[in-house]
């Protein structure tokens, strides 16, 4: 579609690219993630299934029966959440497929097949599939890409199809979606009889890259690139489309094309703006395509946007998008805590983007961010029991913010679910004669490297402890490099191979200890990451955090929760000199690292509302838990940022 | 109407009651208030007149012409601001009458007369007067007292009528309103053919007390008492009325009768709740009636509510009602700064209530509060030039909060205007053989005390300096007591009479130095109030103010404004040991007291959004101005509460 758009696999850049290991080749055993994957299998999947049933999502698949009243009316918005139900079903299938690969379950397998059958049955003869438009508004197909999420829904179904094929080898959904994509490729493109359009909500672009990687068919990649390259061009497609509907293009619900990152062409975008999930999905696809096409200008845009996000517009938790109004970004350093929107899906999206940047640039700062968003902003969205969810993730609450079991826009539960269910693929990658370990999680992976098949077996209590034991098990001796991430927060790391110490410093390459040698079965690598509890301060331009400190240990951001501390929390202050002690509390929340410190509580000696003497301060021991574990007990106050005195 | 409701003038309580001096007998000359009164005469009155003209308020008086489209539609609310336009006209007439008494102006006199003529012309033959209902909804008269402000509008017109009569001796408006009140008294009452109703927005009650005091006609007082006693009784009048309209009584816009302080009978009310202006007007009438009827249970309720407001629900500025949602109260200690609603009218209402409590109890703590609300929360509502206004008064702003020239609910401008135009009456009062000075303002008063006619002449630069020179000028020597308020914030006061020092301590009675002697023409009293700049801290239960300090000197609360300080203000912190220096800046804002102190600014040495080292601090001199004078220059940030380190 674009003559210059030739993937080149032989440049210097391309040589450094890594590939994620397939999720099917990783097992996680540790105390944090394995129980979460188990909860997803045993609780989240059946629970969401019953919620979808109850709320009409599955019934919507029966496109030939009369639709009945719209369950979620438009309410002056340009769209209804019913328009995205296909994407929720898709994410459920994707999550279920990952779960199936981790542990086979015949009933779940059959349940997925049943859904795929219904989807196949609903597909139109021309390949089109969208339950909302087929059933309710057939005449409006492709008439409002700006607001109506048709290609977005297709994208999630493509992701589901690829995951299902990878997990099961079955191609039922994949076949449906390939037919649909063929049809989409006929509708959209530069031809005179085609629409030069793209979706208001990016998603299909990254999905098409996945489809390309699974099928090796270039046209999927080209279509993704077409959507990315068209985005934000003038004359603006959304303007034309609005005029065609007889509407004023300026009468947009959110007032600006920044909302959908279509205000300027993507290579000209310098600031992370608009709806945060859209931004993350868009940038993920941009990174994917920059890697596939070795596209320097696209990668430069990604790096500029990355710098903007991480130095001006990101919560300390890896949460992003402070405002509920646009579910997205506002102004530099505008990071309020109590009203932080920081949608779970946005942090999940940051994991996606960071992972893709990492695979292109093999730089540990992306892995650091991936890990930060994963353990904090994203994980926070799912309860320990797997059946309660956060949509928005404030960094402070008076106790009124609680996990819910259903939301009229139920996008977040299957999003954090599919991330966790497929987490293994984020931990390891392979490049030219090298394998990299990005995340330290107890478990194992099988991967091909240096001409051998190698098993890597991790034993660790990370993130609660910094010691990692790595067994390298090639099926035959082989020379290759192992890249072990030395996290950015770690000031001191020690390394031993077969009980001989190695100097880490000279091995470092973009944040990884790079160990090239001939590996033999039974080789043992020991990595010790110094992991003290640390105080974190925000840039002083962040008004909400001035005079405050956050506590962090390793990748984990901590918070004070009311159930563990004397309420109200705002009275608590941490003296700058207090020592912060770390320990694992095996009895708490399934076993988590906790921090304790001596703090002070402002006392109310007098009933006077205003007085000329400052409140007194009495000592108190505070206990902090990982932020992402909060509200798994009774409703209570919570605060990440603590006053420092 | 109530057999027990006999005003008794001879009890111990009644003996201590004071009467305000008539506003006609006071002149103010000082550097703060005299220019404000001048601005009201020369700017506010003509400016609001033209705004009323432009926005159709005056045109609405022509009730016999067709109404035209409603200028302010209902917009899902139970009422339109057009329903209260009569009250805005009334407050303008009231303010204009006060201004006229201070300095006669024939054109203004004629302008008022013209309006009164139009009002008289519009009055119905039965006495009814309400431009909205006469012109637009004649069938709906008295059908929704809960939401539609009919008696509220009547109340403001009564206040205007009394003020106009006092100021000019003319009874045109008074006659109209007495006819209207006679009609109201026929409609409302305990009779079988009467409605046991009262207004959702209290106001007429305090107005009827004013009418009683001016005319000495008991029935007005009785009607006020009837309204107060009926309020909140079961069966609830607003329920009955809603049922009569065919509506569900529970379907109230604000969800609770707390909104209008009609949730329980007034004597059972323990907490200040609901719409803040309604609360202040109600409590003002309750205090008036408690005094007039020597009603201990009513006064007890006033005292309980006073304690609740002043120990749990009041801003340091004397602003009140933190929430925009109900324009009122929320929860104890919920006093956010940036989102503080703190309506100007509510602080004006607190001046009214405090003044009435003071007259009943002769206790300086009420005068302290009256002064605090006057100089800070209320005065803030009016610009120096008299033509720009604040409706809501946040205690912190990023610079987006600015004075406006018009508001669709234009209640505040004439409310702060009428308060300032009549301020003299709040400064002095007389009781049995005594005169009291509550407010120190350069100027003079003529009052009858001890059988003599006495002029009191104040010379002072209060509130910028604490020295007051008081000349006592009886027309003949007379024995009486002079009560001089020693403000609660003053830790040390010195007193001299004719250059002889008096020990203040033994003279103190409920916050007043009580000086009984035989006064002769030429007696000079010198009062020196120690007035250091002070730090004020909030009760630690106030989350918004924890770790913060406000600066106060005398009755004046200070703020940092961006134009005088290095922005953004949140980076500034005041070390606990910094000395705060006070001076008068004659060139600034018409000459005001300013405070300066050595502070620190958090520095952004690094671009990192998060870092493990706290921001550095470099020294800076901060300059604070009186809070109520802010936003009289360029738009800028503002903060009352400053971080303390």
Coordinates of C-alpha atoms in Angstrom, one line a residue, chain B residues 74-458:
Chain B
X74 CA -35.0 25.8 34.1
X75 CA -32.4 23.4 32.9
X76 CA -33.6 20.4 35.0
X77 CA -33.5 22.5 38.2
X78 CA -36.7 23.1 40.2
X79 CA -36.4 26.8 39.7
X80 CA -35.0 29.5 37.5
X81 CA -33.0 32.5 38.7
X82 CA -35.6 34.7 37.1
X83 CA -37.8 33.7 40.1
X84 CA -35.5 35.7 42.4
X85 CA -35.1 38.8 40.3
X86 CA -37.4 40.7 42.7
X87 CA -34.9 40.1 45.5
X88 CA -32.0 41.4 43.4
X89 CA -33.9 44.6 42.7
X90 CA -34.8 44.8 46.4
X91 CA -31.2 44.5 47.5
X92 CA -30.3 47.2 45.0
X93 CA -32.9 49.5 46.5
X94 CA -31.7 48.6 50.0
X95 CA -28.1 49.3 49.1
X96 CA -29.0 52.5 47.3
X97 CA -31.0 53.7 50.3
X98 CA -28.0 53.2 52.6
X99 CA -25.8 55.0 50.1
X100 CA -28.3 57.9 50.0
X101 CA -28.3 58.2 53.8
X102 CA -24.5 58.4 53.8
X103 CA -24.3 61.0 51.0
X104 CA -27.5 62.5 49.5
X105 CA -27.7 62.2 45.7
X106 CA -30.9 63.6 44.1
X107 CA -30.5 61.5 40.9
X108 CA -30.2 58.3 42.9
X109 CA -33.1 59.3 45.1
X110 CA -35.2 59.8 41.9
X111 CA -34.0 56.5 40.5
X112 CA -35.1 54.6 43.6
X113 CA -38.4 56.4 43.5
X114 CA -38.9 55.4 39.9
X115 CA -38.4 51.8 40.8
X116 CA -40.7 52.0 43.8
X117 CA -43.4 53.5 41.6
X118 CA -43.1 50.5 39.2
X119 CA -43.3 48.1 42.0
X120 CA -46.4 49.8 43.4
X121 CA -48.0 49.8 40.0
X122 CA -47.3 46.0 39.6
X123 CA -48.7 45.1 43.0
X124 CA -52.0 43.2 42.7
X125 CA -55.2 44.5 44.3
X126 CA -55.0 41.9 47.0
X127 CA -51.5 43.0 48.0
X128 CA -49.6 40.3 46.3
X129 CA -46.3 41.2 44.6
X130 CA -44.0 38.9 42.7
X131 CA -43.1 39.8 39.1
X132 CA -42.4 36.2 38.1
X133 CA -45.7 34.7 39.3
X134 CA -47.9 37.7 38.4
X135 CA -46.5 37.8 34.8
X136 CA -45.6 34.2 34.0
X137 CA -47.4 31.7 36.3
X138 CA -50.3 33.4 38.0
X139 CA -52.0 30.0 38.7
X140 CA -48.9 28.8 40.6
X141 CA -48.9 31.4 43.3
X142 CA -48.0 29.8 46.6
X143 CA -47.8 26.3 45.2
X144 CA -44.2 25.5 45.7
X145 CA -42.8 27.3 48.8
X146 CA -40.0 24.7 48.9
X147 CA -38.3 25.8 45.6
X148 CA -39.8 29.0 44.3
X149 CA -38.7 31.7 46.6
X150 CA -41.9 33.8 46.8
X151 CA -41.6 34.6 50.5
X152 CA -37.9 35.1 50.1
X153 CA -38.4 37.8 47.5
X154 CA -41.0 39.4 49.8
X155 CA -38.5 39.4 52.6
X156 CA -35.9 41.3 50.6
X157 CA -38.5 43.8 49.5
X158 CA -39.4 44.3 53.1
X159 CA -35.8 44.9 54.0
X160 CA -35.5 47.4 51.2
X161 CA -38.7 49.1 52.3
X162 CA -37.5 49.5 55.9
X163 CA -34.1 50.8 54.7
X164 CA -35.6 53.2 52.3
X165 CA -38.0 54.6 54.9
X166 CA -35.1 54.9 57.4
X167 CA -32.9 56.6 54.9
X168 CA -35.4 58.9 53.3
X169 CA -38.4 59.1 55.6
X170 CA -40.5 58.2 52.5
X171 CA -43.0 55.4 52.9
X172 CA -43.9 54.5 49.4
X173 CA -42.3 51.1 49.3
X174 CA -43.1 50.5 53.0
X175 CA -46.8 51.0 52.3
X176 CA -46.6 48.6 49.4
X177 CA -44.9 46.0 51.5
X178 CA -47.1 46.4 54.5
X179 CA -50.1 45.7 52.3
X180 CA -48.3 42.7 51.0
X181 CA -47.4 41.5 54.5
X182 CA -51.1 41.9 55.5
X183 CA -52.0 39.7 52.6
X184 CA -49.2 37.2 53.4
X185 CA -50.5 37.1 57.0
X186 CA -53.9 36.2 55.7
X187 CA -52.6 33.4 53.6
X188 CA -50.2 31.8 56.1
X189 CA -51.1 30.7 59.6
X190 CA -52.8 28.1 61.7
X191 CA -56.3 28.8 60.6
X192 CA -58.4 26.3 58.7
X193 CA -58.4 28.4 55.6
X194 CA -54.7 29.2 55.9
X195 CA -51.5 27.5 54.8
X196 CA -49.2 26.3 57.5
X197 CA -46.3 27.0 55.2
X198 CA -42.9 28.8 55.2
X199 CA -40.3 29.6 52.6
X200 CA -37.7 27.1 51.5
X201 CA -35.3 29.9 51.5
X202 CA -35.4 31.7 54.9
X203 CA -35.3 35.5 54.6
X204 CA -38.7 36.9 55.3
X205 CA -38.4 36.0 59.0
X206 CA -35.5 38.4 59.6
X207 CA -37.2 41.0 57.4
X208 CA -40.4 40.9 59.4
X209 CA -38.4 41.5 62.6
X210 CA -36.9 44.6 60.9
X211 CA -40.4 45.7 59.9
X212 CA -41.6 45.2 63.5
X213 CA -38.7 47.2 64.8
X214 CA -39.4 50.0 62.4
X215 CA -43.2 50.1 62.8
X216 CA -43.5 48.6 66.3
X217 CA -46.3 46.5 65.1
X218 CA -46.4 43.2 66.9
X219 CA -48.2 41.2 64.2
X220 CA -45.1 41.3 62.0
X221 CA -43.0 39.8 64.8
X222 CA -45.7 37.2 65.4
X223 CA -45.7 36.2 61.7
X224 CA -41.9 35.8 61.8
X225 CA -42.2 33.6 64.8
X226 CA -44.9 31.6 63.1
X227 CA -42.7 30.9 60.2
X228 CA -39.8 29.9 62.4
X229 CA -41.9 27.7 64.7
X230 CA -43.6 25.9 61.8
X231 CA -40.3 25.1 60.0
X232 CA -39.5 21.4 59.9
X233 CA -42.7 20.3 61.7
X234 CA -44.5 17.1 60.7
X235 CA -46.5 16.5 58.7
X236 CA -44.0 18.4 56.5
X237 CA -45.5 21.3 54.7
X238 CA -43.3 20.7 51.7
X239 CA -44.5 17.1 51.5
X240 CA -48.1 18.2 51.5
X241 CA -47.4 20.8 49.0
X242 CA -45.7 18.4 46.6
X243 CA -48.6 16.0 46.9
X244 CA -51.0 18.8 46.1
X245 CA -48.9 19.4 43.0
X246 CA -49.2 15.7 42.1
X247 CA -45.5 15.2 42.7
X248 CA -43.5 12.7 44.8
X249 CA -42.4 14.6 47.9
X250 CA -39.2 12.5 47.9
X251 CA -38.3 13.6 44.4
X252 CA -36.5 16.7 45.7
X253 CA -33.7 18.2 43.6
X254 CA -31.4 18.3 46.6
X255 CA -32.6 15.0 48.1
X256 CA -33.0 16.2 51.7
X257 CA -34.8 18.9 53.7
X258 CA -31.5 19.6 55.3
X259 CA -30.9 21.6 52.2
X260 CA -33.4 24.2 53.4
X261 CA -32.9 23.5 57.2
X262 CA -36.4 22.2 57.4
X263 CA -35.5 18.6 58.2
X264 CA -36.5 19.0 61.9
X265 CA -38.1 21.8 63.9
X266 CA -35.5 24.6 64.4
X267 CA -35.1 24.0 68.1
X268 CA -34.0 20.5 67.4
X269 CA -31.3 21.4 64.9
X270 CA -27.9 20.7 66.2
X271 CA -25.7 20.9 63.1
X272 CA -25.3 23.5 60.5
X273 CA -26.4 21.8 57.3
X274 CA -27.6 22.4 53.8
X275 CA -27.5 25.6 51.8
X276 CA -25.2 28.0 53.7
X277 CA -27.0 31.3 52.9
X278 CA -30.4 29.8 53.9
X279 CA -28.8 28.6 57.1
X280 CA -27.3 32.0 58.0
X281 CA -30.6 33.8 57.2
X282 CA -32.6 31.3 59.3
X283 CA -30.2 31.5 62.3
X284 CA -30.2 35.3 62.0
X285 CA -34.0 35.3 62.4
X286 CA -33.8 32.7 65.2
X287 CA -31.4 35.0 67.1
X288 CA -33.6 38.0 66.5
X289 CA -36.7 36.2 67.8
X290 CA -34.8 34.6 70.7
X291 CA -33.9 38.1 71.7
X292 CA -37.4 39.6 71.1
X293 CA -39.2 36.8 72.9
X294 CA -36.5 36.1 75.4
X295 CA -36.9 32.5 74.1
X296 CA -34.3 30.4 75.9
X297 CA -34.9 27.2 73.8
X298 CA -34.5 29.2 70.6
X299 CA -31.3 30.8 71.9
X300 CA -30.0 27.5 73.0
X301 CA -30.4 26.2 69.5
X302 CA -28.6 29.2 68.2
X303 CA -25.7 28.6 70.5
X304 CA -25.5 24.9 69.6
X305 CA -25.5 25.8 65.9
X306 CA -22.9 28.5 66.5
X307 CA -20.6 26.1 68.3
X308 CA -21.0 23.6 65.5
X309 CA -20.2 26.1 62.8
X310 CA -17.3 27.7 64.5
X311 CA -15.6 24.5 65.7
X312 CA -16.1 22.2 62.7
X313 CA -17.5 23.8 59.6
X314 CA -16.0 27.2 59.0
X315 CA -13.1 28.4 56.8
X316 CA -10.4 30.4 58.5
X317 CA -11.6 33.4 56.4
X318 CA -15.1 33.2 57.9
X319 CA -16.2 31.7 54.6
X320 CA -18.6 28.8 54.9
X321 CA -20.4 26.1 52.9
X322 CA -17.6 24.2 51.1
X323 CA -19.6 22.5 48.4
X324 CA -20.9 23.9 45.1
X325 CA -23.3 20.9 44.8
X326 CA -25.7 22.2 47.5
X327 CA -24.0 25.6 47.9
X328 CA -23.5 24.6 51.4
X329 CA -22.3 22.3 54.2
X330 CA -21.0 18.8 53.9
X331 CA -19.2 17.0 56.8
X332 CA -17.2 18.1 59.8
X333 CA -13.8 19.4 59.0
X334 CA -14.4 19.0 55.2
X335 CA -12.9 22.3 54.2
X336 CA -11.1 21.9 50.8
X337 CA -9.3 25.1 49.7
X338 CA -9.3 25.1 45.9
X339 CA -12.8 23.9 45.5
X340 CA -14.2 25.9 48.4
X341 CA -17.6 27.3 47.4
X342 CA -17.8 29.7 50.4
X343 CA -20.4 31.9 48.7
X344 CA -20.0 35.6 49.3
X345 CA -23.6 35.8 50.4
X346 CA -23.0 33.1 53.1
X347 CA -20.2 35.1 54.7
X348 CA -22.5 38.2 54.5
X349 CA -25.1 36.1 56.2
X350 CA -22.6 35.1 58.9
X351 CA -22.1 38.8 59.6
X352 CA -25.8 39.2 60.0
X353 CA -26.1 36.2 62.3
X354 CA -23.1 37.1 64.4
X355 CA -24.4 40.7 64.7
X356 CA -27.7 39.4 66.0
X357 CA -26.1 37.0 68.4
X358 CA -23.9 39.8 69.7
X359 CA -26.9 42.1 70.3
X360 CA -28.6 39.4 72.3
X361 CA -25.7 38.1 74.3
X362 CA -23.3 41.1 74.3
X363 CA -20.4 38.7 74.0
X364 CA -17.3 39.8 72.1
X365 CA -16.8 36.3 70.5
X366 CA -19.7 37.1 68.2
X367 CA -18.2 40.5 67.4
X368 CA -14.9 38.7 66.7
X369 CA -16.6 36.4 64.2
X370 CA -18.6 39.2 62.7
X371 CA -15.4 41.1 62.1
X372 CA -13.6 38.0 60.7
X373 CA -16.3 37.3 58.2
X374 CA -16.7 41.0 57.3
X375 CA -13.0 41.7 56.6
X376 CA -12.3 38.4 54.9
X377 CA -15.0 36.0 53.6
X378 CA -17.5 38.8 52.8
X379 CA -15.3 41.7 51.6
X380 CA -13.6 39.3 49.3
X381 CA -16.7 39.3 47.1
X382 CA -16.3 42.9 45.9
X383 CA -13.5 44.3 43.9
X384 CA -11.7 47.5 44.8
X385 CA -13.3 49.2 41.8
X386 CA -16.7 48.1 42.9
X387 CA -17.6 46.5 39.5
X388 CA -16.3 43.0 39.7
X389 CA -17.5 40.2 42.0
X390 CA -16.8 36.8 43.4
X391 CA -19.7 34.4 43.9
X392 CA -17.6 31.6 45.3
X393 CA -14.5 32.2 47.3
X394 CA -11.9 29.5 47.2
X395 CA -8.9 29.7 49.5
X396 CA -6.5 28.6 46.8
X397 CA -6.5 29.0 43.1
X398 CA -4.2 28.1 40.2
X399 CA -5.2 31.5 38.6
X400 CA -8.3 30.4 36.8
X401 CA -10.6 31.9 39.4
X402 CA -11.4 35.5 38.5
X403 CA -13.8 38.2 39.5
X404 CA -16.8 38.5 37.1
X405 CA -19.0 41.4 36.0
X406 CA -22.2 39.4 35.7
X407 CA -23.6 36.0 37.0
X408 CA -26.8 34.3 36.0
X409 CA -27.6 34.2 39.7
X410 CA -26.6 37.8 40.6
X411 CA -27.4 37.6 44.3
X412 CA -23.9 38.4 45.7
X413 CA -23.1 41.8 44.4
X414 CA -26.0 43.7 46.0
X415 CA -25.6 41.6 49.2
X416 CA -22.0 42.5 49.9
X417 CA -22.9 46.0 48.6
X418 CA -25.8 46.5 51.1
X419 CA -23.6 45.2 53.9
X420 CA -20.8 47.6 53.3
X421 CA -23.2 50.5 52.5
X422 CA -24.8 50.1 55.9
X423 CA -21.7 49.1 57.8
X424 CA -21.9 51.8 60.4
X425 CA -24.8 50.0 62.2
X426 CA -22.5 47.0 62.9
X427 CA -19.9 49.1 64.6
X428 CA -21.8 50.4 67.6
X429 CA -24.7 49.5 69.8
X430 CA -26.5 50.8 72.8
X431 CA -27.9 49.0 75.8
X432 CA -29.2 50.0 79.2
X433 CA -27.0 53.0 80.2
X434 CA -24.2 51.8 78.0
X435 CA -22.8 52.1 74.5
X436 CA -20.5 49.5 72.9
X437 CA -17.9 49.8 70.2
X438 CA -17.6 46.6 68.3
X439 CA -15.7 47.6 65.3
X440 CA -12.8 50.0 65.2
X441 CA -13.2 52.1 62.1
X442 CA -12.2 55.7 61.7
X443 CA -15.4 57.8 61.8
X444 CA -18.1 59.0 64.1
X445 CA -21.4 58.1 65.6
X446 CA -24.1 59.9 67.4
X447 CA -26.0 57.9 70.0
X448 CA -28.2 58.4 73.0
X449 CA -26.9 57.0 76.2
X450 CA -27.1 57.9 79.9
X451 CA -29.7 60.5 79.1
X452 CA -27.3 62.4 77.0
X453 CA -26.7 62.6 73.3
X454 CA -23.1 61.5 72.8
X455 CA -20.8 61.7 69.8
X456 CA -18.1 59.1 69.6
X457 CA -15.2 59.9 67.3
X458 CA -12.7 57.3 66.4

